[in-house]
PDB file of C-alpha atoms in Angstrom:
ATOM      1  CA  MET Y  11      95.496  98.393 103.487  1.00 60.00           C
ATOM      2  CA  SER Y  12      97.711  95.267 102.968  1.00 78.00           C
ATOM      3  CA  LYS Y  13      98.888  94.289 106.189  1.00 90.00           C
ATOM      4  CA  SER Y  14     102.491  94.194 108.654  1.00 94.00           C
ATOM      5  CA  GLN Y  15     103.789  90.348 109.051  1.00 94.00           C
ATOM      6  CA  LYS Y  16     102.725  91.353 112.933  1.00 96.00           C
ATOM      7  CA  GLU Y  17      99.557  92.018 112.464  1.00 97.00           C
ATOM      8  CA  LEU Y  18      99.386  89.400 110.594  1.00 96.00           C
ATOM      9  CA  ALA Y  19     100.758  86.894 112.758  1.00 96.00           C
ATOM     10  CA  PHE Y  20      98.461  88.154 115.362  1.00 96.00           C
ATOM     11  CA  LEU Y  21      95.615  87.362 113.002  1.00 97.00           C
ATOM     12  CA  ARG Y  22      96.688  83.870 112.116  1.00 97.00           C
ATOM     13  CA  ASP Y  23      97.015  83.386 116.158  1.00 96.00           C
ATOM     14  CA  LEU Y  24      93.819  85.175 116.818  1.00 96.00           C
ATOM     15  CA  THR Y  25      91.696  83.835 113.583  1.00 96.00           C
ATOM     16  CA  VAL Y  26      92.983  81.738 111.949  1.00 98.00           C
ATOM     17  CA  THR Y  27      94.274  79.234 113.841  1.00 97.00           C
ATOM     18  CA  LYS Y  28      91.321  78.146 114.794  1.00 96.00           C
ATOM     19  CA  ASP Y  29      89.442  78.726 111.524  1.00 96.00           C
ATOM     20  CA  TRP Y  30      91.444  77.016 109.293  1.00 98.00           C
ATOM     21  CA  THR Y  31      94.361  75.161 110.360  1.00 98.00           C
ATOM     22  CA  GLU Y  32      92.680  73.170 112.952  1.00 98.00           C
ATOM     23  CA  ARG Y  33      90.268  71.777 110.096  1.00 98.00           C
ATOM     24  CA  PHE Y  34      94.243  69.805 109.018  1.00 98.00           C
ATOM     25  CA  THR Y  35      95.375  69.241 111.940  1.00 98.00           C
ATOM     26  CA  GLN Y  36      92.441  67.592 113.421  1.00 98.00           C
ATOM     27  CA  LEU Y  37      92.548  65.080 110.089  1.00 97.00           C
ATOM     28  CA  ALA Y  38      96.915  64.806 110.574  1.00 98.00           C
ATOM     29  CA  ASP Y  39      95.905  63.991 114.429  1.00 97.00           C
ATOM     30  CA  LYS Y  40      93.895  60.914 113.320  1.00 96.00           C
ATOM     31  CA  GLN Y  41      96.785  59.814 110.962  1.00 95.00           C
ATOM     32  CA  LEU Y  42      99.997  60.696 113.030  1.00 96.00           C
ATOM     33  CA  LYS Y  43     102.121  58.151 114.469  1.00 94.00           C
ATOM     34  CA  LEU Y  44     104.624  59.606 117.326  1.00 94.00           C
ATOM     35  CA  PRO Y  45     108.035  59.101 117.606  1.00 96.00           C
ATOM     36  CA  LYS Y  46     108.844  57.839 120.776  1.00 95.00           C
ATOM     37  CA  LYS Y  47     112.256  58.815 121.213  1.00 97.00           C
ATOM     38  CA  GLY Y  48     114.383  61.085 119.395  1.00 98.00           C
ATOM     39  CA  LYS Y  49     114.484  64.642 117.402  1.00 98.00           C
ATOM     40  CA  LEU Y  50     110.825  65.703 115.719  1.00 99.00           C
ATOM     41  CA  LEU Y  51     110.597  69.009 113.737  1.00 99.00           C
ATOM     42  CA  TYR Y  52     107.919  71.216 113.280  1.00 99.00           C
ATOM     43  CA  PHE Y  53     108.020  72.580 110.067  1.00 99.00           C
ATOM     44  CA  ASN Y  54     105.638  76.021 109.631  1.00 98.00           C
ATOM     45  CA  ALA Y  55     104.478  75.292 113.214  1.00 98.00           C
ATOM     46  CA  GLY Y  56     102.103  78.595 112.743  1.00 98.00           C
ATOM     47  CA  THR Y  57     101.611  80.073 116.193  1.00 97.00           C
ATOM     48  CA  LEU Y  58     102.325  76.993 117.735  1.00 98.00           C
ATOM     49  CA  SER Y  59      98.721  75.545 118.655  1.00 98.00           C
ATOM     50  CA  HIS Y  60      99.774  72.350 117.018  1.00 98.00           C
ATOM     51  CA  ALA Y  61     103.068  71.638 117.772  1.00 98.00           C
ATOM     52  CA  LEU Y  62     101.787  72.826 121.682  1.00 98.00           C
ATOM     53  CA  GLU Y  63      98.993  69.779 121.694  1.00 98.00           C
ATOM     54  CA  LEU Y  64     101.695  67.385 120.632  1.00 98.00           C
ATOM     55  CA  ARG Y  65     104.632  68.362 123.205  1.00 98.00           C
ATOM     56  CA  GLU Y  66     101.374  67.832 126.132  1.00 97.00           C
ATOM     57  CA  LYS Y  67     101.514  63.805 123.997  1.00 97.00           C
ATOM     58  CA  LEU Y  68     104.782  63.170 122.999  1.00 97.00           C
ATOM     59  CA  LYS Y  69     107.177  61.280 125.351  1.00 96.00           C
ATOM     60  CA  LYS Y  70     109.687  63.275 127.568  1.00 95.00           C
ATOM     61  CA  ASP Y  71     112.823  61.759 125.454  1.00 96.00           C
ATOM     62  CA  VAL Y  72     111.395  63.230 121.710  1.00 98.00           C
ATOM     63  CA  GLU Y  73     113.059  66.787 121.714  1.00 98.00           C
ATOM     64  CA  LEU Y  74     110.373  69.216 119.831  1.00 99.00           C
ATOM     65  CA  THR Y  75     111.854  71.737 117.594  1.00 98.00           C
ATOM     66  CA  CYS Y  76     109.404  74.674 115.435  1.00 99.00           C
ATOM     67  CA  VAL Y  77     110.518  76.853 112.849  1.00 98.00           C
ATOM     68  CA  PHE Y  78     108.526  79.248 111.547  1.00 98.00           C
ATOM     69  CA  GLU Y  79     107.010  81.197 107.945  1.00 96.00           C
ATOM     70  CA  SER Y  80     108.599  84.811 109.487  1.00 96.00           C
ATOM     71  CA  LYS Y  81     110.010  85.954 112.882  1.00 97.00           C
ATOM     72  CA  GLU Y  82     106.449  87.585 113.957  1.00 98.00           C
ATOM     73  CA  LEU Y  83     105.223  84.503 114.273  1.00 98.00           C
ATOM     74  CA  GLN Y  84     108.013  82.798 116.284  1.00 98.00           C
ATOM     75  CA  VAL Y  85     107.927  85.865 118.389  1.00 98.00           C
ATOM     76  CA  ILE Y  86     104.417  85.163 119.415  1.00 98.00           C
ATOM     77  CA  SER Y  87     105.018  81.712 119.685  1.00 98.00           C
ATOM     78  CA  GLU Y  88     107.934  81.870 122.038  1.00 98.00           C
ATOM     79  CA  ALA Y  89     105.942  83.969 124.586  1.00 97.00           C
ATOM     80  CA  LYS Y  90     103.664  81.471 124.519  1.00 97.00           C
ATOM     81  CA  ALA Y  91     106.331  78.413 124.763  1.00 97.00           C
ATOM     82  CA  LYS Y  92     107.223  81.175 128.383  1.00 97.00           C
ATOM     83  CA  VAL Y  93     104.317  81.869 129.371  1.00 97.00           C
ATOM     84  CA  ILE Y  94     103.521  77.243 130.638  1.00 96.00           C
ATOM     85  CA  LYS Y  95     107.048  76.549 130.547  1.00 97.00           C
ATOM     86  CA  ALA Y  96     106.655  73.686 127.470  1.00 97.00           C
ATOM     87  CA  ASP Y  97     109.469  71.812 126.669  1.00 97.00           C
ATOM     88  CA  VAL Y  98     110.243  73.539 123.049  1.00 98.00           C
ATOM     89  CA  LYS Y  99     112.885  74.564 120.772  1.00 98.00           C
ATOM     90  CA  PHE Y 100     113.006  77.013 118.361  1.00 98.00           C
ATOM     91  CA  GLY Y 101     115.313  77.192 115.203  1.00 96.00           C
ATOM     92  CA  LYS Y 102     115.481  79.399 112.170  1.00 94.00           C
ATOM     93  CA  LEU Y 103     115.889  77.956 108.761  1.00 92.00           C
ATOM     94  CA  ASP Y 104     118.892  78.664 107.784  1.00 90.00           C
ATOM     95  CA  LYS Y 105     120.839  78.172 111.109  1.00 93.00           C
ATOM     96  CA  LEU Y 106     119.573  74.171 110.626  1.00 96.00           C
ATOM     97  CA  GLU Y 107     121.907  71.443 109.631  1.00 95.00           C
ATOM     98  CA  SER Y 108     121.258  68.390 106.713  1.00 96.00           C
ATOM     99  CA  GLU Y 109     119.413  65.524 108.589  1.00 97.00           C
ATOM    100  CA  SER Y 110     119.498  67.125 111.641  1.00 97.00           C
ATOM    101  CA  PHE Y 111     116.090  65.316 112.837  1.00 98.00           C
ATOM    102  CA  ASP Y 112     114.587  61.868 113.260  1.00 98.00           C
ATOM    103  CA  GLU Y 113     111.051  62.770 112.085  1.00 98.00           C
ATOM    104  CA  THR Y 114     109.555  65.620 110.260  1.00 99.00           C
ATOM    105  CA  LEU Y 115     106.337  67.373 110.201  1.00 99.00           C
ATOM    106  CA  ALA Y 116     104.931  70.119 107.786  1.00 99.00           C
ATOM    107  CA  ASP Y 117     101.874  72.740 107.428  1.00 99.00           C
ATOM    108  CA  LEU Y 118     101.988  73.207 104.263  1.00 99.00           C
ATOM    109  CA  THR Y 119      98.464  75.229 104.254  1.00 99.00           C
ATOM    110  CA  PHE Y 120      99.903  78.586 102.374  1.00 98.00           C
ATOM    111  CA  VAL Y 121     102.646  77.270 100.759  1.00 98.00           C
ATOM    112  CA  ARG Y 122     101.604  78.271  97.190  1.00 96.00           C
ATOM    113  CA  PRO Y 123     100.970  76.014  94.730  1.00 96.00           C
ATOM    114  CA  ASP Y 124     104.935  76.556  92.508  1.00 95.00           C
ATOM    115  CA  LYS Y 125     106.512  76.725  95.638  1.00 97.00           C
ATOM    116  CA  LEU Y 126     105.323  73.085  96.525  1.00 98.00           C
ATOM    117  CA  GLY Y 127     108.380  71.166  95.300  1.00 97.00           C
ATOM    118  CA  GLU Y 128     110.833  73.265  96.430  1.00 98.00           C
ATOM    119  CA  VAL Y 129     109.981  73.196 100.339  1.00 98.00           C
ATOM    120  CA  LEU Y 130     109.457  69.532 100.092  1.00 98.00           C
ATOM    121  CA  ASP Y 131     112.891  69.298  99.318  1.00 98.00           C
ATOM    122  CA  GLU Y 132     114.017  71.280 102.088  1.00 98.00           C
ATOM    123  CA  ILE Y 133     111.747  68.687 104.244  1.00 98.00           C
ATOM    124  CA  VAL Y 134     113.935  66.262 102.942  1.00 97.00           C
ATOM    125  CA  TYR Y 135     117.299  67.980 103.510  1.00 97.00           C
ATOM    126  CA  LEU Y 136     116.007  68.592 107.197  1.00 98.00           C
ATOM    127  CA  THR Y 137     115.275  64.602 107.759  1.00 98.00           C
ATOM    128  CA  LYS Y 138     117.345  61.708 108.949  1.00 98.00           C
ATOM    129  CA  LYS Y 139     117.595  58.910 105.767  1.00 97.00           C
ATOM    130  CA  GLY Y 140     114.643  56.885 107.043  1.00 97.00           C
ATOM    131  CA  GLY Y 141     112.991  59.402 108.903  1.00 98.00           C
ATOM    132  CA  LYS Y 142     109.166  59.984 108.444  1.00 98.00           C
ATOM    133  CA  VAL Y 143     107.886  62.616 107.342  1.00 98.00           C
ATOM    134  CA  TYR Y 144     104.461  64.168 107.879  1.00 99.00           C
ATOM    135  CA  PHE Y 145     102.862  67.041 105.874  1.00 99.00           C
ATOM    136  CA  PHE Y 146      98.954  68.577 105.154  1.00 99.00           C
ATOM    137  CA  LEU Y 147      98.059  70.895 102.362  1.00 99.00           C
ATOM    138  CA  PRO Y 148      94.622  71.603 100.650  1.00 99.00           C
ATOM    139  CA  THR Y 149      94.803  69.935  96.891  1.00 99.00           C
ATOM    140  CA  ALA Y 150      92.448  69.777  94.111  1.00 98.00           C
ATOM    141  CA  GLY Y 151      88.974  69.907  94.461  1.00 97.00           C
ATOM    142  CA  SER Y 152      89.387  72.976  96.839  1.00 98.00           C
ATOM    143  CA  PHE Y 153      88.633  76.633  96.345  1.00 98.00           C
ATOM    144  CA  GLY Y 154      86.065  75.636  93.616  1.00 96.00           C
ATOM    145  CA  GLU Y 155      82.841  77.564  94.842  1.00 97.00           C
ATOM    146  CA  ILE Y 156      85.492  80.833  95.152  1.00 98.00           C
ATOM    147  CA  PHE Y 157      87.153  80.359  91.722  1.00 97.00           C
ATOM    148  CA  SER Y 158      83.881  80.206  89.980  1.00 96.00           C
ATOM    149  CA  TYR Y 159      82.602  83.751  91.352  1.00 97.00           C
ATOM    150  CA  LEU Y 160      85.479  84.727  90.850  1.00 96.00           C
ATOM    151  CA  TRP Y 161      85.167  84.085  86.711  1.00 95.00           C
ATOM    152  CA  GLU Y 162      81.715  85.564  86.615  1.00 96.00           C
ATOM    153  CA  THR Y 163      83.210  88.363  88.487  1.00 97.00           C
ATOM    154  CA  PHE Y 164      85.938  89.808  86.160  1.00 96.00           C
ATOM    155  CA  LEU Y 165      83.785  89.276  83.305  1.00 94.00           C
ATOM    156  CA  ASP Y 166      80.894  91.712  84.778  1.00 95.00           C
ATOM    157  CA  ILE Y 167      83.356  94.525  85.598  1.00 95.00           C
ATOM    158  CA  ASN Y 168      85.758  94.562  82.199  1.00 92.00           C
ATOM    159  CA  LEU Y 169      88.080  92.088  83.563  1.00 93.00           C
ATOM    160  CA  VAL Y 170      88.290  90.016  81.102  1.00 90.00           C
ATOM    161  CA  GLU Y 171      91.749  89.523  79.833  1.00 92.00           C
ATOM    162  CA  LYS Y 172      92.495  88.818  83.179  1.00 92.00           C
ATOM    163  CA  SER Y 173      90.200  85.940  83.644  1.00 90.00           C
ATOM    164  CA  VAL Y 174      92.479  83.551  82.441  1.00 92.00           C
ATOM    165  CA  GLU Y 175      94.425  83.991  86.362  1.00 94.00           C
ATOM    166  CA  ILE Y 176      91.410  82.189  87.716  1.00 94.00           C
ATOM    167  CA  GLU Y 177      91.960  79.168  85.555  1.00 93.00           C
ATOM    168  CA  ARG Y 178      95.692  79.282  86.359  1.00 94.00           C
ATOM    169  CA  LEU Y 179      94.223  79.725  90.328  1.00 94.00           C
ATOM    170  CA  LEU Y 180      91.874  76.524  89.545  1.00 94.00           C
ATOM    171  CA  THR Y 181      94.489  74.197  88.055  1.00 95.00           C
ATOM    172  CA  GLU Y 182      97.720  74.900  89.724  1.00 96.00           C
ATOM    173  CA  VAL Y 183      96.169  73.464  93.095  1.00 98.00           C
ATOM    174  CA  PRO Y 184      97.407  70.126  92.798  1.00 98.00           C
ATOM    175  CA  THR Y 185      95.660  66.767  92.584  1.00 98.00           C
ATOM    176  CA  VAL Y 186      96.750  64.306  95.503  1.00 98.00           C
ATOM    177  CA  SER Y 187      98.395  62.553  93.055  1.00 98.00           C
ATOM    178  CA  GLN Y 188     100.560  65.198  91.517  1.00 98.00           C
ATOM    179  CA  VAL Y 189     101.378  65.782  95.837  1.00 98.00           C
ATOM    180  CA  GLU Y 190     102.504  62.164  96.139  1.00 98.00           C
ATOM    181  CA  GLU Y 191     104.729  62.173  92.714  1.00 98.00           C
ATOM    182  CA  LEU Y 192     106.269  65.674  93.764  1.00 98.00           C
ATOM    183  CA  ALA Y 193     106.962  63.954  97.520  1.00 98.00           C
ATOM    184  CA  THR Y 194     109.072  61.239  95.982  1.00 98.00           C
ATOM    185  CA  ASN Y 195     110.904  63.217  93.574  1.00 98.00           C
ATOM    186  CA  ALA Y 196     111.655  64.576  96.390  1.00 97.00           C
ATOM    187  CA  GLY Y 197     113.121  61.859  98.084  1.00 97.00           C
ATOM    188  CA  PHE Y 198     110.224  60.149 100.325  1.00 97.00           C
ATOM    189  CA  LYS Y 199     109.255  56.414 100.196  1.00 97.00           C
ATOM    190  CA  GLU Y 200     106.475  54.259 100.517  1.00 97.00           C
ATOM    191  CA  VAL Y 201     104.178  57.988 100.163  1.00 98.00           C
ATOM    192  CA  LEU Y 202     100.543  57.146 101.582  1.00 98.00           C
ATOM    193  CA  SER Y 203      98.116  59.705 102.178  1.00 98.00           C
ATOM    194  CA  GLU Y 204      94.434  60.656 103.429  1.00 98.00           C
ATOM    195  CA  THR Y 205      92.007  63.392 102.125  1.00 98.00           C
ATOM    196  CA  GLY Y 206      88.756  64.735 103.939  1.00 97.00           C
ATOM    197  CA  LYS Y 207      86.575  67.607 102.757  1.00 98.00           C
ATOM    198  CA  GLU Y 208      85.861  70.428 105.387  1.00 98.00           C
ATOM    199  CA  VAL Y 209      83.253  73.066 104.375  1.00 98.00           C
ATOM    200  CA  PHE Y 210      83.680  76.586 105.255  1.00 98.00           C
ATOM    201  CA  GLU Y 211      80.059  78.797 105.379  1.00 98.00           C
ATOM    202  CA  TYR Y 212      78.988  81.998 106.279  1.00 98.00           C
ATOM    203  CA  ASP Y 213      76.276  84.327 106.216  1.00 96.00           C
ATOM    204  CA  SER Y 214      76.420  86.518 103.085  1.00 96.00           C
ATOM    205  CA  GLY Y 215      78.738  87.535 100.300  1.00 96.00           C
ATOM    206  CA  LYS Y 216      80.015  90.716 102.504  1.00 96.00           C
ATOM    207  CA  ASP Y 217      80.461  88.305 105.303  1.00 97.00           C
ATOM    208  CA  PHE Y 218      83.008  86.351 103.107  1.00 98.00           C
ATOM    209  CA  ILE Y 219      84.765  88.903 101.566  1.00 96.00           C
ATOM    210  CA  ALA Y 220      85.893  90.458 104.986  1.00 96.00           C
ATOM    211  CA  SER Y 221      86.880  87.201 106.624  1.00 97.00           C
ATOM    212  CA  THR Y 222      90.222  87.439 107.808  1.00 97.00           C
ATOM    213  CA  LEU Y 223      90.995  83.878 106.342  1.00 98.00           C
ATOM    214  CA  VAL Y 224      89.902  85.455 102.870  1.00 97.00           C
ATOM    215  CA  VAL Y 225      90.544  89.167 102.429  1.00 95.00           C
ATOM    216  CA  ASP Y 226      94.401  88.495 104.935  1.00 96.00           C
ATOM    217  CA  PHE Y 227      95.350  85.392 103.720  1.00 97.00           C
ATOM    218  CA  LEU Y 228      93.796  84.513 100.336  1.00 97.00           C
ATOM    219  CA  PHE Y 229      93.124  86.130  98.285  1.00 96.00           C
ATOM    220  CA  PRO Y 230      96.642  88.374  99.136  1.00 94.00           C
ATOM    221  CA  ALA Y 231      98.124  85.486  97.695  1.00 94.00           C
ATOM    222  CA  TRP Y 232      95.239  84.592  94.395  1.00 96.00           C
ATOM    223  CA  LEU Y 233      94.609  88.235  93.379  1.00 96.00           C
ATOM    224  CA  ASP Y 234      98.531  89.141  93.282  1.00 94.00           C
ATOM    225  CA  PHE Y 235      98.193  90.456  89.500  1.00 95.00           C
ATOM    226  CA  LEU Y 236      95.022  93.202  89.915  1.00 95.00           C
ATOM    227  CA  SER Y 237      95.924  95.973  91.014  1.00 94.00           C
ATOM    228  CA  ASP Y 238      94.603  97.714  93.949  1.00 92.00           C
ATOM    229  CA  LYS Y 239      91.212  99.155  92.687  1.00 94.00           C
ATOM    230  CA  GLU Y 240      91.051  96.195  90.460  1.00 95.00           C
ATOM    231  CA  ARG Y 241      91.179  94.022  93.822  1.00 94.00           C
ATOM    232  CA  LYS Y 242      88.385  96.729  95.386  1.00 94.00           C
ATOM    233  CA  GLN Y 243      86.082  96.665  92.824  1.00 96.00           C
ATOM    234  CA  ALA Y 244      86.223  92.683  92.184  1.00 96.00           C
ATOM    235  CA  LEU Y 245      85.398  91.798  96.418  1.00 96.00           C
ATOM    236  CA  LYS Y 246      83.013  93.994  96.361  1.00 96.00           C
ATOM    237  CA  LYS Y 247      81.570  92.682  93.482  1.00 97.00           C
ATOM    238  CA  LEU Y 248      82.069  89.609  94.395  1.00 97.00           C
ATOM    239  CA  ALA Y 249      79.919  90.140  97.449  1.00 97.00           C
ATOM    240  CA  GLN Y 250      76.979  91.848  95.364  1.00 96.00           C
ATOM    241  CA  ILE Y 251      77.373  88.384  92.914  1.00 96.00           C
ATOM    242  CA  ILE Y 252      76.991  85.505  96.281  1.00 97.00           C
ATOM    243  CA  ASP Y 253      74.169  87.911  97.606  1.00 95.00           C
ATOM    244  CA  ASP Y 254      72.740  87.961  94.161  1.00 94.00           C
ATOM    245  CA  GLU Y 255      72.494  84.361  93.711  1.00 91.00           C
ATOM    246  CA  HIS Y 256      71.724  82.975  97.566  1.00 86.00           C
ATOM    247  CA  ASP Y 257      69.223  84.950  98.250  1.00 80.00           C
ATOM    248  CA  LYS Y 258      69.593  84.941 101.746  1.00 78.00           C
ATOM    249  CA  LEU Y 259      71.278  81.140 102.327  1.00 88.00           C
ATOM    250  CA  THR Y 260      74.515  80.852 103.871  1.00 96.00           C
ATOM    251  CA  PHE Y 261      78.083  80.804 101.207  1.00 97.00           C
ATOM    252  CA  GLN Y 262      79.560  77.710 101.621  1.00 97.00           C
ATOM    253  CA  PHE Y 263      83.544  76.200  99.838  1.00 98.00           C
ATOM    254  CA  SER Y 264      85.072  73.058 100.283  1.00 98.00           C
ATOM    255  CA  VAL Y 265      88.258  72.425 100.776  1.00 99.00           C
ATOM    256  CA  LYS Y 266      90.093  69.046  99.937  1.00 99.00           C
ATOM    257  CA  ALA Y 267      92.180  68.532 102.801  1.00 99.00           C
ATOM    258  CA  THR Y 268      94.948  66.137 102.518  1.00 99.00           C
ATOM    259  CA  PHE Y 269      97.523  64.102 105.017  1.00 99.00           C
ATOM    260  CA  VAL Y 270     100.509  62.535 103.785  1.00 99.00           C
ATOM    261  CA  GLU Y 271     103.098  60.437 105.088  1.00 98.00           C
ATOM    262  CA  GLY Y 272     106.213  59.106 103.704  1.00 98.00           C
ATOM    263  CA  MET Y 273     109.858  57.995 104.544  1.00 98.00           C
ATOM    264  CA  LYS Y 274     112.903  59.990 103.606  1.00 97.00           C
ATOM    265  CA  GLY Y 275     115.142  57.639 101.444  1.00 91.00           C
TER     266      GLY Y 275
END
């Protein structure tokens, strides 16, 4: 049964920020050049954890504004900020004006690949000309181990006709060069990128398919072409195949975490 946006926001704060988002923000922190003044936008600020860390590092002359993927995430974030009296502003995308911010940082880790260009256009729209733009996301070379087992799973449960969707999932994760091209097309100049490998490890196939990141965030987006019955059947078989082939060894999958920076031309 799919979870509500409120439940997903709670789970995002409880486990996904630590298990997933921090892998990317740690890479970002190594590359990010914090502004000394002006207006900074955090686009898709999750449940505010990284934004609050940045607020501690930022000068008082920097105004930090955060926007969110859902109103439920914003509710959690506003509550966090209120408790510690954080100097953070909260905005709504449809209320923000063009070129409102001197710099923008964006978490695009859950943006579907086919929406990436559209989101980059929106980010550029909100950033002043000459302003720095930073974002992070997974790129090609990510999730390969999962897609390989999903392919085998589909063959085993007679979903051969839908196995082409696995190839689509594999090929639509953009390469670094494709991301850089999308950024350039959106209006970025002087585009640079940095990539690191992150490994996710699970004790068993059953633990893997039961993890919040996988069952509530990755698979709903990846396997939306399956019926509920087919999805349950596929996940059960996937866990079995992983456990049979790994024989009490842990299961790992890797992600190419990529940080991109540029300037609005």
